[in-house]
Short mmCIF file of C-alpha atoms in Angstrom, two decimals:
data_model
loop_
_atom_site.label_atom_id
_atom_site.label_comp_id
_atom_site.label_asym_id
_atom_site.label_seq_id
_atom_site.Cartn_x
_atom_site.Cartn_y
_atom_site.Cartn_z
CA MET A 268 50.83 25.71 -15.47
CA ARG A 269 52.16 25.41 -11.95
CA VAL A 270 51.49 22.34 -9.84
CA ALA A 271 49.58 24.50 -7.36
CA ASP A 272 47.28 25.75 -10.15
CA ILE A 273 46.64 22.19 -11.33
CA ILE A 274 45.79 21.09 -7.80
CA SER A 275 43.47 24.07 -7.34
CA THR A 276 41.69 23.27 -10.62
CA LEU A 277 41.25 19.64 -9.62
CA ILE A 278 39.86 20.67 -6.24
CA TYR A 279 37.35 23.03 -7.89
CA CYS A 280 36.28 20.25 -10.26
CA MET A 281 35.86 17.80 -7.40
CA VAL A 282 33.78 20.30 -5.42
CA ALA A 283 31.60 20.96 -8.46
CA VAL A 284 31.04 17.22 -8.96
CA ILE A 285 30.18 16.79 -5.28
CA ILE A 286 27.68 19.67 -5.39
CA VAL A 287 26.00 18.37 -8.55
CA SER A 288 25.86 14.85 -7.10
CA PHE A 289 24.34 16.19 -3.88
CA LEU A 290 21.68 18.06 -5.83
CA ARG A 291 20.87 14.98 -7.92
CA ILE A 292 20.60 12.71 -4.89
CA PHE A 293 18.80 14.94 -2.40
CA VAL A 294 17.25 17.95 -4.16
CA VAL A 295 16.22 17.30 -7.76
CA GLY A 296 15.55 14.30 -9.97
CA PHE A 297 15.26 13.84 -13.72
CA TYR A 298 12.76 11.45 -15.25
CA VAL A 299 11.16 10.53 -18.55
CA VAL A 300 7.36 10.13 -18.65
CA PRO A 301 6.74 6.44 -19.50
CA SER A 302 3.10 6.43 -20.65
CA ARG A 303 0.15 8.46 -21.94
CA SER A 304 -1.65 8.41 -18.59
CA MET A 305 -0.93 12.07 -17.77
CA GLU A 306 -1.84 13.63 -21.13
CA THR A 307 -2.10 16.47 -21.80
CA THR A 308 -0.35 17.73 -18.68
CA LEU A 309 2.55 15.44 -19.58
CA ASP A 310 3.11 13.58 -22.83
CA ILE A 311 4.87 10.25 -23.23
CA GLY A 312 8.60 10.89 -23.54
CA ASP A 313 8.53 14.28 -21.79
CA HIS A 314 11.63 14.90 -19.67
CA ILE A 315 10.74 16.36 -16.29
CA VAL A 316 12.54 17.77 -13.25
CA THR A 317 11.26 16.77 -9.82
CA ASN A 318 11.62 18.25 -6.38
CA ARG A 319 12.98 15.49 -4.11
CA LEU A 320 12.55 17.64 -1.01
CA ALA A 321 8.75 17.64 -1.30
CA LYS A 322 8.33 14.48 0.73
CA PRO A 323 10.99 14.61 3.46
CA ILE A 324 11.08 18.35 4.16
CA LEU A 325 8.18 20.09 2.47
CA LYS A 326 4.66 18.70 2.36
CA LEU A 327 2.89 16.61 -0.22
CA ARG A 328 -0.39 18.18 -1.28
CA ARG A 329 -3.41 17.03 -3.20
CA GLY A 330 -2.87 17.95 -6.82
CA ASP A 331 0.89 17.38 -6.80
CA VAL A 332 2.12 15.45 -9.83
CA VAL A 333 4.27 12.78 -8.23
CA VAL A 334 6.91 10.41 -9.57
CA PHE A 335 6.97 7.08 -7.75
CA LYS A 336 8.49 3.64 -8.06
CA ASP A 337 6.09 1.09 -9.49
CA PRO A 338 4.34 -0.26 -6.36
CA ALA A 339 2.93 -3.53 -7.71
CA ASN A 340 3.75 -4.10 -11.39
CA TRP A 341 1.41 -1.33 -12.56
CA LEU A 342 3.60 -0.61 -15.57
CA LYS A 343 2.61 -3.91 -17.15
CA SER A 344 -0.98 -2.70 -17.49
CA GLU A 345 0.14 0.74 -18.71
CA ASN A 346 2.04 -0.70 -21.71
CA ALA A 347 4.85 1.71 -20.87
CA PHE A 348 8.36 1.53 -22.25
CA ALA A 349 11.25 0.37 -20.07
CA SER A 350 11.12 2.20 -16.75
CA ASN A 351 10.52 1.53 -13.10
CA ASP A 352 8.83 4.86 -12.45
CA LEU A 353 5.30 6.13 -12.85
CA VAL A 354 3.85 9.64 -12.88
CA LYS A 355 0.36 10.44 -11.59
CA ARG A 356 -1.56 13.18 -9.81
CA LEU A 357 -1.93 12.83 -6.05
CA ILE A 358 -5.65 12.93 -5.24
CA GLY A 359 -6.02 11.41 -1.78
CA LEU A 360 -3.87 11.78 1.34
CA PRO A 361 -3.80 9.40 4.34
CA GLY A 362 -7.19 9.42 6.04
CA ASP A 363 -9.09 10.59 2.94
CA VAL A 364 -12.01 8.72 1.43
CA VAL A 365 -11.79 9.08 -2.37
CA ALA A 366 -14.87 8.03 -4.33
CA CYS A 367 -16.88 8.38 -7.52
CA LYS A 368 -20.46 7.23 -8.14
CA GLY A 369 -19.81 6.32 -11.75
CA TYR A 370 -19.58 7.62 -15.31
CA GLY A 371 -20.08 11.37 -15.56
CA GLU A 372 -20.03 11.85 -11.79
CA PRO A 373 -17.30 13.90 -10.08
CA VAL A 374 -14.61 12.45 -7.88
CA THR A 375 -15.27 13.25 -4.24
CA ILE A 376 -12.83 13.52 -1.35
CA ASN A 377 -14.38 13.06 2.08
CA GLY A 378 -17.74 13.67 0.42
CA VAL A 379 -16.67 16.95 -1.20
CA PRO A 380 -16.91 16.93 -5.05
CA ILE A 381 -13.94 18.38 -6.92
CA ASP A 382 -13.95 20.05 -10.34
CA GLU A 383 -11.04 18.51 -12.28
CA SER A 384 -11.74 20.18 -15.62
CA SER A 385 -8.59 22.31 -15.33
CA TYR A 386 -6.31 19.31 -15.79
CA LEU A 387 -8.30 16.37 -17.16
CA LYS A 388 -7.56 15.59 -20.79
CA ALA A 389 -10.23 17.08 -23.06
CA GLY A 390 -13.20 14.76 -23.42
CA GLU A 391 -12.28 12.62 -20.40
CA LYS A 392 -14.63 11.99 -17.50
CA PRO A 393 -13.43 11.77 -13.88
CA SER A 394 -14.03 8.02 -14.00
CA LYS A 395 -15.92 5.59 -16.23
CA PHE A 396 -16.84 3.43 -13.25
CA ALA A 397 -17.67 3.77 -9.58
CA PHE A 398 -15.11 3.31 -6.82
CA LYS A 399 -14.58 4.14 -3.18
CA VAL A 400 -11.28 3.88 -1.32
CA LYS A 401 -10.20 4.81 2.20
CA VAL A 402 -6.56 5.94 2.08
CA THR A 403 -4.72 4.15 4.85
CA PRO A 404 -1.80 5.59 6.85
CA GLY A 405 1.48 5.74 4.96
CA ASN A 406 -0.19 5.74 1.54
CA VAL A 407 -1.68 8.05 -1.10
CA PHE A 408 -4.30 7.64 -3.82
CA VAL A 409 -3.28 8.68 -7.36
CA LEU A 410 -5.05 9.17 -10.69
CA GLY A 411 -3.85 9.98 -14.20
CA ASP A 412 -5.10 13.11 -15.97
CA ASN A 413 -5.89 10.97 -19.02
CA ARG A 414 -8.44 8.89 -17.11
CA GLY A 415 -9.43 6.69 -20.02
CA ASN A 416 -5.83 5.56 -20.50
CA SER A 417 -4.48 5.40 -16.96
CA ALA A 418 -4.10 2.21 -14.95
CA ASP A 419 -4.00 4.16 -11.70
CA SER A 420 -5.17 3.50 -8.13
CA ARG A 421 -8.68 2.66 -9.34
CA TYR A 422 -7.47 -0.34 -11.32
CA HIS A 423 -5.45 -2.12 -8.64
CA PRO A 424 -7.79 -2.91 -5.72
CA ASN A 425 -6.29 -6.40 -5.48
CA ASP A 426 -2.59 -5.52 -5.65
CA GLY A 427 -2.10 -6.14 -1.94
CA ASN A 428 -2.44 -2.47 -0.97
CA HIS A 429 -5.88 -1.58 -2.38
CA GLY A 430 -4.32 0.35 -5.28
CA LEU A 431 -2.60 2.83 -2.97
CA VAL A 432 0.95 4.10 -3.35
CA PRO A 433 3.20 3.87 -0.27
CA LEU A 434 4.73 7.21 0.68
CA ASP A 435 8.18 5.63 0.72
CA ARG A 436 7.77 4.86 -2.99
CA ILE A 437 7.39 8.53 -3.93
CA LYS A 438 10.60 9.92 -5.44
CA GLY A 439 9.59 13.53 -5.98
CA VAL A 440 7.06 16.09 -7.18
CA ALA A 441 7.21 17.17 -10.84
CA MET A 442 8.12 20.85 -11.22
CA LEU A 443 9.18 21.43 -14.82
CA THR A 444 9.12 19.88 -18.27
CA TYR A 445 12.44 20.67 -19.97
CA MET A 446 12.44 18.42 -23.08
CA PRO A 447 11.43 18.51 -25.83
CA ALA A 448 11.86 22.28 -26.16
CA SER A 449 8.32 22.69 -27.48
CA ARG A 450 7.00 21.25 -24.20
CA PHE A 451 9.11 23.42 -21.88
CA GLY A 452 7.10 24.75 -18.96
CA VAL A 453 5.93 24.45 -15.36
CA VAL A 454 4.00 21.34 -14.29
CA HIS A 455 0.92 22.78 -12.60
CA ALA A 456 -0.39 21.16 -9.42
CA HIS A 457 -3.80 22.92 -9.46
CA HIS A 458 -3.93 22.98 -5.66
CA ASP A 459 -6.93 25.30 -5.87
CA VAL A 460 -9.08 22.39 -7.09
CA PHE A 461 -8.80 20.85 -3.61
CA ALA A 462 -9.19 24.02 -1.54
CA LYS A 463 -12.67 23.14 -0.24
CA VAL A 464 -11.66 19.68 0.93
CA GLY A 465 -9.52 20.89 3.84
CA GLY A 466 -6.42 19.33 5.37
CA VAL A 467 -4.45 20.12 2.22
CA ALA A 468 -1.01 18.84 3.17
CA HIS A 469 0.75 15.83 4.60
CA SER A 470 4.32 15.59 5.80
#
């Protein structure tokens, strides 16, 4: 092989590495689900692909399944394996009031009840206890689909940020489960659940 061919091959390899690195850093992320809190949408150990552009360029929407850095040692109460990331469903955007009157009652956003039956784990209620939270600027309110086994925003009112997740902690929106093969498929956001609430996106 000529020296010129070797140099060309090396250049192509370097370009490929740069492109893949760019995609990994700015476009997509790869994560492993650390707990049972999102069953049956996501199972513990599922490998997922996330869209990193959702926060800086696109818009976060209610219903998005978001990956975020643990905001205040939440993982300790989730009994999750080694990880610094959590996965939950985004329910409330900045300015929203997210509430529930108690066991068997629906979650409401700005007073509008939402029907979460399309993604809640079978047999789970929207919440076993009452709560009411005003989502402050720069934060979102998140819940797990497996409500009875999810130490989500409801459980951390005294974490210094009222159980909210700072927007700068969000690493991406889950798009696809790719491992194990039996779990391959799209991660559904169920945006239609929130259609009647209004103001469906936040940049």
